[in-house]
PDB file of C-alpha atoms in Angstrom:
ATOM      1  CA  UNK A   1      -6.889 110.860  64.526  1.00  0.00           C
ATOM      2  CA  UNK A   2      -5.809 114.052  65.740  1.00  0.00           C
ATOM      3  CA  UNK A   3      -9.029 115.759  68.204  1.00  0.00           C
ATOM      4  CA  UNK A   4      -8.919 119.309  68.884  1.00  0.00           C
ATOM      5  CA  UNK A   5      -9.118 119.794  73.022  1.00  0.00           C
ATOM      6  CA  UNK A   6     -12.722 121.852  73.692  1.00  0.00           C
ATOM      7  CA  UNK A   7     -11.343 125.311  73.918  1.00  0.00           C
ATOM      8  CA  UNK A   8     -10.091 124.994  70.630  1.00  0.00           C
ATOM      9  CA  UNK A   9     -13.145 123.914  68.858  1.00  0.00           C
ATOM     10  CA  UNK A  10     -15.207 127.291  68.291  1.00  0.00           C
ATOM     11  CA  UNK A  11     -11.590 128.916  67.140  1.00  0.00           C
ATOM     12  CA  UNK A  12     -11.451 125.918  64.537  1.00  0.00           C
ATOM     13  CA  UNK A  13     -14.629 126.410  63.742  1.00  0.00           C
ATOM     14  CA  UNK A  14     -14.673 129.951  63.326  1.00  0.00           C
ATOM     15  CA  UNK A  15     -12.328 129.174  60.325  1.00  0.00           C
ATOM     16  CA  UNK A  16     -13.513 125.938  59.392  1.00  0.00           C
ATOM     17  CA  UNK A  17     -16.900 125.610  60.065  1.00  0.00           C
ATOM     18  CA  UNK A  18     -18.912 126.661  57.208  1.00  0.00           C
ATOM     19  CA  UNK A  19     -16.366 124.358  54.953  1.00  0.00           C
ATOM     20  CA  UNK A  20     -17.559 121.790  57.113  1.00  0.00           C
ATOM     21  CA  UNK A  21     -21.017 122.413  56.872  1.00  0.00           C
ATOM     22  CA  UNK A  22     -20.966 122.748  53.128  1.00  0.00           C
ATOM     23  CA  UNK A  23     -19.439 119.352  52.836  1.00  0.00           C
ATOM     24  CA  UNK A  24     -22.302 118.083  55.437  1.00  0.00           C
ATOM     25  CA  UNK A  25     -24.498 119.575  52.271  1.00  0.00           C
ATOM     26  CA  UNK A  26     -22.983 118.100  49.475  1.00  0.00           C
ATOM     27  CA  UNK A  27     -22.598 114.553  51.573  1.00  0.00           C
ATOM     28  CA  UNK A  28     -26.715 115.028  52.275  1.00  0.00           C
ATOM     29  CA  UNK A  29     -27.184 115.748  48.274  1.00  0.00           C
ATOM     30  CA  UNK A  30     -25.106 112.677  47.071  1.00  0.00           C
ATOM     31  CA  UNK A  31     -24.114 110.388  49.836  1.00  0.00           C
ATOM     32  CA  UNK A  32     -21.781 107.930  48.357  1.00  0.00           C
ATOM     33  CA  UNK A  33     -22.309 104.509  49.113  1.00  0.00           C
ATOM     34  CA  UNK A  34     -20.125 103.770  52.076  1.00  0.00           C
ATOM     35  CA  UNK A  35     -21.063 106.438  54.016  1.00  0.00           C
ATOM     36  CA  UNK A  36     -22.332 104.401  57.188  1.00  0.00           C
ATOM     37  CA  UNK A  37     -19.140 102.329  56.538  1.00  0.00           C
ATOM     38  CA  UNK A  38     -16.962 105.897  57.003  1.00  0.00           C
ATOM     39  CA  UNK A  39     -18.896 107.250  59.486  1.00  0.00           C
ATOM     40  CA  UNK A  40     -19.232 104.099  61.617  1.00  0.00           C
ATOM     41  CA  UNK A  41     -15.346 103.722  61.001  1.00  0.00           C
ATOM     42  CA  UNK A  42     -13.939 107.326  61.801  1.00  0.00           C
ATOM     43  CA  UNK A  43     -16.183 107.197  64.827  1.00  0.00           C
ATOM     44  CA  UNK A  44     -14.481 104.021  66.082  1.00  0.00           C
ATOM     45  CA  UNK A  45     -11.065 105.479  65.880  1.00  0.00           C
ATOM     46  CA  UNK A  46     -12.401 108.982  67.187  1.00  0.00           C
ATOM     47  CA  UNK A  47     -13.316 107.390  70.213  1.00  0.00           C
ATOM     48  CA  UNK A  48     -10.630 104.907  70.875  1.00  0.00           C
ATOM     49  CA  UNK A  49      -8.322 108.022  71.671  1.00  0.00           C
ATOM     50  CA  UNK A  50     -10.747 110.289  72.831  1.00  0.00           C
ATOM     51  CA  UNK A  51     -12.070 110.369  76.079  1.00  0.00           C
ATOM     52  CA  UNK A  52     -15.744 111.881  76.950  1.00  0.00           C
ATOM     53  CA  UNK A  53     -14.978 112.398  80.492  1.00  0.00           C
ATOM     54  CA  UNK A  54     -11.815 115.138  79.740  1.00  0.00           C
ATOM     55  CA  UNK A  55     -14.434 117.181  77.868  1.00  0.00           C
ATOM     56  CA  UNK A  56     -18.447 117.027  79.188  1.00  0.00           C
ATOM     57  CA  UNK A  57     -19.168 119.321  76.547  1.00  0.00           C
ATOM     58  CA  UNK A  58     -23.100 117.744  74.941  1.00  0.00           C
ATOM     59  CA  UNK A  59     -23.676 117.371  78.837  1.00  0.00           C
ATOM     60  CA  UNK A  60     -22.615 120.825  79.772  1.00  0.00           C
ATOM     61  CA  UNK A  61     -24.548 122.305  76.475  1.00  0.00           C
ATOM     62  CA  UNK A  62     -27.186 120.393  75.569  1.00  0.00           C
ATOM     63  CA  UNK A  63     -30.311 118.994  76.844  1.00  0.00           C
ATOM     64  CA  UNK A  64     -31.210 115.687  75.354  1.00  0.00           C
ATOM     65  CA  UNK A  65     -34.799 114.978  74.631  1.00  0.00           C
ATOM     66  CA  UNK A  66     -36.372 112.942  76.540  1.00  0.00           C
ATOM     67  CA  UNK A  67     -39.150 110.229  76.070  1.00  0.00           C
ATOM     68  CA  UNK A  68     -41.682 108.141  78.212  1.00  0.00           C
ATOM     69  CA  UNK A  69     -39.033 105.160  78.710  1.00  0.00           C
ATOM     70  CA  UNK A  70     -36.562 107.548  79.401  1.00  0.00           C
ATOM     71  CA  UNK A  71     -38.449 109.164  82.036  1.00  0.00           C
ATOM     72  CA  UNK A  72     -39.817 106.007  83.491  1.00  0.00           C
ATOM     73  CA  UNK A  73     -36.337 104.418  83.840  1.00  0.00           C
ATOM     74  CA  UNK A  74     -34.860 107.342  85.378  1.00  0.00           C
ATOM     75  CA  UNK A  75     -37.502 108.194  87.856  1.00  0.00           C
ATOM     76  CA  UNK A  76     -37.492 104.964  88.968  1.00  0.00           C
ATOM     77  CA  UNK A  77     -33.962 104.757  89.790  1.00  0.00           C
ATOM     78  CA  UNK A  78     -34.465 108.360  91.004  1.00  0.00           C
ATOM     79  CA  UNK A  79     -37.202 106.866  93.587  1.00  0.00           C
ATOM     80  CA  UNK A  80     -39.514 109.334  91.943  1.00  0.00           C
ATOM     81  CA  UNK A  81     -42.852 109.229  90.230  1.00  0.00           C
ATOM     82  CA  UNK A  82     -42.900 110.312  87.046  1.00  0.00           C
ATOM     83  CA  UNK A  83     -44.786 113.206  87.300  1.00  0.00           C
ATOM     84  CA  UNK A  84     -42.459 114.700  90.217  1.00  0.00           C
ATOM     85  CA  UNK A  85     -39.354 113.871  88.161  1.00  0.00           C
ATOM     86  CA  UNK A  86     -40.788 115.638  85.525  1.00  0.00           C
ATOM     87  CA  UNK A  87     -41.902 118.655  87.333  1.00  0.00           C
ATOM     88  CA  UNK A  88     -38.326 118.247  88.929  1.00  0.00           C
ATOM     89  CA  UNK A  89     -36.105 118.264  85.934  1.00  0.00           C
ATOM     90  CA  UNK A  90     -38.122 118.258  82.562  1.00  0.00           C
ATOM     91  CA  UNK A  91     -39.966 121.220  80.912  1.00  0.00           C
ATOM     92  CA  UNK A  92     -42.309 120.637  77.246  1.00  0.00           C
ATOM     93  CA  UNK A  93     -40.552 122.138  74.194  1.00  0.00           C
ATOM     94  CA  UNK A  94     -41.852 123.485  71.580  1.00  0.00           C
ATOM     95  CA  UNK A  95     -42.191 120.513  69.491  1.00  0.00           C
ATOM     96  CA  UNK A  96     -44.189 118.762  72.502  1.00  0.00           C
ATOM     97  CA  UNK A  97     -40.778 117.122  73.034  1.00  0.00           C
ATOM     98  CA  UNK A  98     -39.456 116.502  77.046  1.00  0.00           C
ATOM     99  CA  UNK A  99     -36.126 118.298  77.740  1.00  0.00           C
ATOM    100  CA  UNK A 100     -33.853 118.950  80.569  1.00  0.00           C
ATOM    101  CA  UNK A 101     -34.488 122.537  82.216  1.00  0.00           C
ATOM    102  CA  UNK A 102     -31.470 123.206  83.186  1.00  0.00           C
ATOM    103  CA  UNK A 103     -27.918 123.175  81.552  1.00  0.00           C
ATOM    104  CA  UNK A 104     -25.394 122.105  82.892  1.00  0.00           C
ATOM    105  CA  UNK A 105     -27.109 118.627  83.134  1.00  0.00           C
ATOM    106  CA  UNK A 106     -28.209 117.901  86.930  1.00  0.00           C
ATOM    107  CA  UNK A 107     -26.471 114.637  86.723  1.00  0.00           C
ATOM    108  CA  UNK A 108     -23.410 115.595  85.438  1.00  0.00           C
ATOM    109  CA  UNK A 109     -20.994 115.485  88.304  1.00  0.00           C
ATOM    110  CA  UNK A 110     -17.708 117.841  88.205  1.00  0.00           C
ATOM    111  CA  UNK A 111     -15.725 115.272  87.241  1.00  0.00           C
ATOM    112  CA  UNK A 112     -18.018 114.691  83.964  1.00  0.00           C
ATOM    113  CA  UNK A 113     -19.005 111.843  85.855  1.00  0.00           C
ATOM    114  CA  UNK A 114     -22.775 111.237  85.039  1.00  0.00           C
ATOM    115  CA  UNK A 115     -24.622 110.332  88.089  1.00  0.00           C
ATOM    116  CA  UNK A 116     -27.003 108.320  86.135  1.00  0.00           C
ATOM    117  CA  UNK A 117     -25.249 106.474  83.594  1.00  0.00           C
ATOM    118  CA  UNK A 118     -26.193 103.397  83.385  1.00  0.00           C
ATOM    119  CA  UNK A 119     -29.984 104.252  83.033  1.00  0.00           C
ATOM    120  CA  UNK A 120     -29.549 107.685  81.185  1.00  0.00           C
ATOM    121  CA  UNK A 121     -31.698 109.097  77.776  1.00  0.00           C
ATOM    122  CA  UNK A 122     -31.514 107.206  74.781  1.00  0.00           C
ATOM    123  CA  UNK A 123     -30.408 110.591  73.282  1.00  0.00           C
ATOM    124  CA  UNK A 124     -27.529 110.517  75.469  1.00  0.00           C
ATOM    125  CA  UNK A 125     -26.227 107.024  75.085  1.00  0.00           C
ATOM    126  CA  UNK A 126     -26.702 107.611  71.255  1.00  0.00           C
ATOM    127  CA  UNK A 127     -24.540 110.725  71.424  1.00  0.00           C
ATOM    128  CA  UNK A 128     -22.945 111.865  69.016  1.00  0.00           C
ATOM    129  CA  UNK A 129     -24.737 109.834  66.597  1.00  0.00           C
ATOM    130  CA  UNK A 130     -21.832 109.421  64.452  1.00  0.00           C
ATOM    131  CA  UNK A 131     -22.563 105.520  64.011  1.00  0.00           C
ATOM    132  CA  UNK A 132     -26.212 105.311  62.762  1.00  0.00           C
ATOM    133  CA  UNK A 133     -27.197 103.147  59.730  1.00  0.00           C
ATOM    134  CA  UNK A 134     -28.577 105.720  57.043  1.00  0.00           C
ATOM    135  CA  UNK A 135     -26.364 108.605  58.418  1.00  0.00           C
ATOM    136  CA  UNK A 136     -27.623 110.666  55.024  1.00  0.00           C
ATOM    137  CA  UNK A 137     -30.820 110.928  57.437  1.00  0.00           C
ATOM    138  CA  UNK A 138     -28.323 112.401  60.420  1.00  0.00           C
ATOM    139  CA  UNK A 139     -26.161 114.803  58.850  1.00  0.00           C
ATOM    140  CA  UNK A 140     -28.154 117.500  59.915  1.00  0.00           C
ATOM    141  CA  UNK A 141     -27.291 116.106  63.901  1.00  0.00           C
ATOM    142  CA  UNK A 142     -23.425 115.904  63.076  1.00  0.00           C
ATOM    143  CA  UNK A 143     -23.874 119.285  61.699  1.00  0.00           C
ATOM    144  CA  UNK A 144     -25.192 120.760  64.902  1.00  0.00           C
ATOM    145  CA  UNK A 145     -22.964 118.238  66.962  1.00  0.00           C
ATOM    146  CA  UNK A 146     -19.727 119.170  65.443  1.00  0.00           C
ATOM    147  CA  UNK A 147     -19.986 122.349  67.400  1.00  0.00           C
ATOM    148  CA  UNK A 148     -20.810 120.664  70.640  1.00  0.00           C
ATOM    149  CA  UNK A 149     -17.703 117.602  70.270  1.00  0.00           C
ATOM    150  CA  UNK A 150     -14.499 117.659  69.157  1.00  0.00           C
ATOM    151  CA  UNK A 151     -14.480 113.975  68.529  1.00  0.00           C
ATOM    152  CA  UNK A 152     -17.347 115.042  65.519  1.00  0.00           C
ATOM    153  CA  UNK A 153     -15.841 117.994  64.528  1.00  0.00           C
ATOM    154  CA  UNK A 154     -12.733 115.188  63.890  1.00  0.00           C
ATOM    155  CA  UNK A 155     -14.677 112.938  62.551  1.00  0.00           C
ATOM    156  CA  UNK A 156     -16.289 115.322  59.590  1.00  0.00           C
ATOM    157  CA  UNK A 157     -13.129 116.863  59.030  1.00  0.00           C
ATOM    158  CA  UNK A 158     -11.966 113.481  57.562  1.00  0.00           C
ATOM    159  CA  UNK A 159     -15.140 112.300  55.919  1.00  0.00           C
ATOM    160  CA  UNK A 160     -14.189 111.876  51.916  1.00  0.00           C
ATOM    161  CA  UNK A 161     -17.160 112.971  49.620  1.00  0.00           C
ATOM    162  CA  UNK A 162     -15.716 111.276  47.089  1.00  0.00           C
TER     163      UNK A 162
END
């Protein structure tokens, strides 16, 4: 699978991207039956050539949302109470939801390096959610996340609608 490198992906996407999105539409209309099965797939060989830490991009970007586990985990690795972490690092959305305040991540490290791996978000170990069951439901996230990771915008390219 051939994966654009970052600085190529809003020049692709500048001349791809609505394509892409309409096929995300027609895929969300009638998702053929083996869509998890493609999806799951594509995103297995995506990511057994790509590697997260030459890019950073979703951490660089994005905030994930963040819930109570989430903030309970990492303020207790953090040596925080939950309230200070929040007050340290989280601010309320508009949907009510918990969300970094700051972008570029505070534990991203400049290597891409996350300083809290092993007891980051669930949003971020899901990331890019290319490998959910009923991935009709998440087109709308690979959408979004194409413009975020090459390894989606890769993926998508070769989903067949059939």
């Amino acid at each position: 699978m051939l994966i654009p490198k970052p600085d190529e992906l809003r020049n692709l996407l500048a001349k791809q991207g609505e394509s892409l999105k309409k096929k995300l539409k027609k895929l969300k209309q009638k998702s053929p039956k083996n869509l998890d099965e493609q999806f799951n797939d594509l995103h297995e060989e995506a990511f057994e050539v790509y590697d997260c830490l030459s890019c950073g991009n979703c951490c660089k970007t994005t905030s994930p949302m963040l819930f109570e586990k989430d903030i309970e985990r990492l303020s207790s690795y953090l040596k925080l109470k939950p309230g200070d972490f929040v007050e340290k690092y989280l601010f309320l959305d508009t949907d009510g939801i918990y969300a970094m305040k700051s972008t570029p991540c505070p534990f991203l490290d400049n290597d891409n390096y996350c300083s809290v791996y092993d007891h980051r978000p669930k949003a971020c170990r899901e990331f890019p959610h290319t490998n959910h069951r009923k991935m009709h439901t998440h087109l709308h996230l690979a959408a979004k996340n194409m413009e975020i990771c090459p390894a989606v915008y890769a993926i998508v390219q070769k989903i067949d609608i059939m």
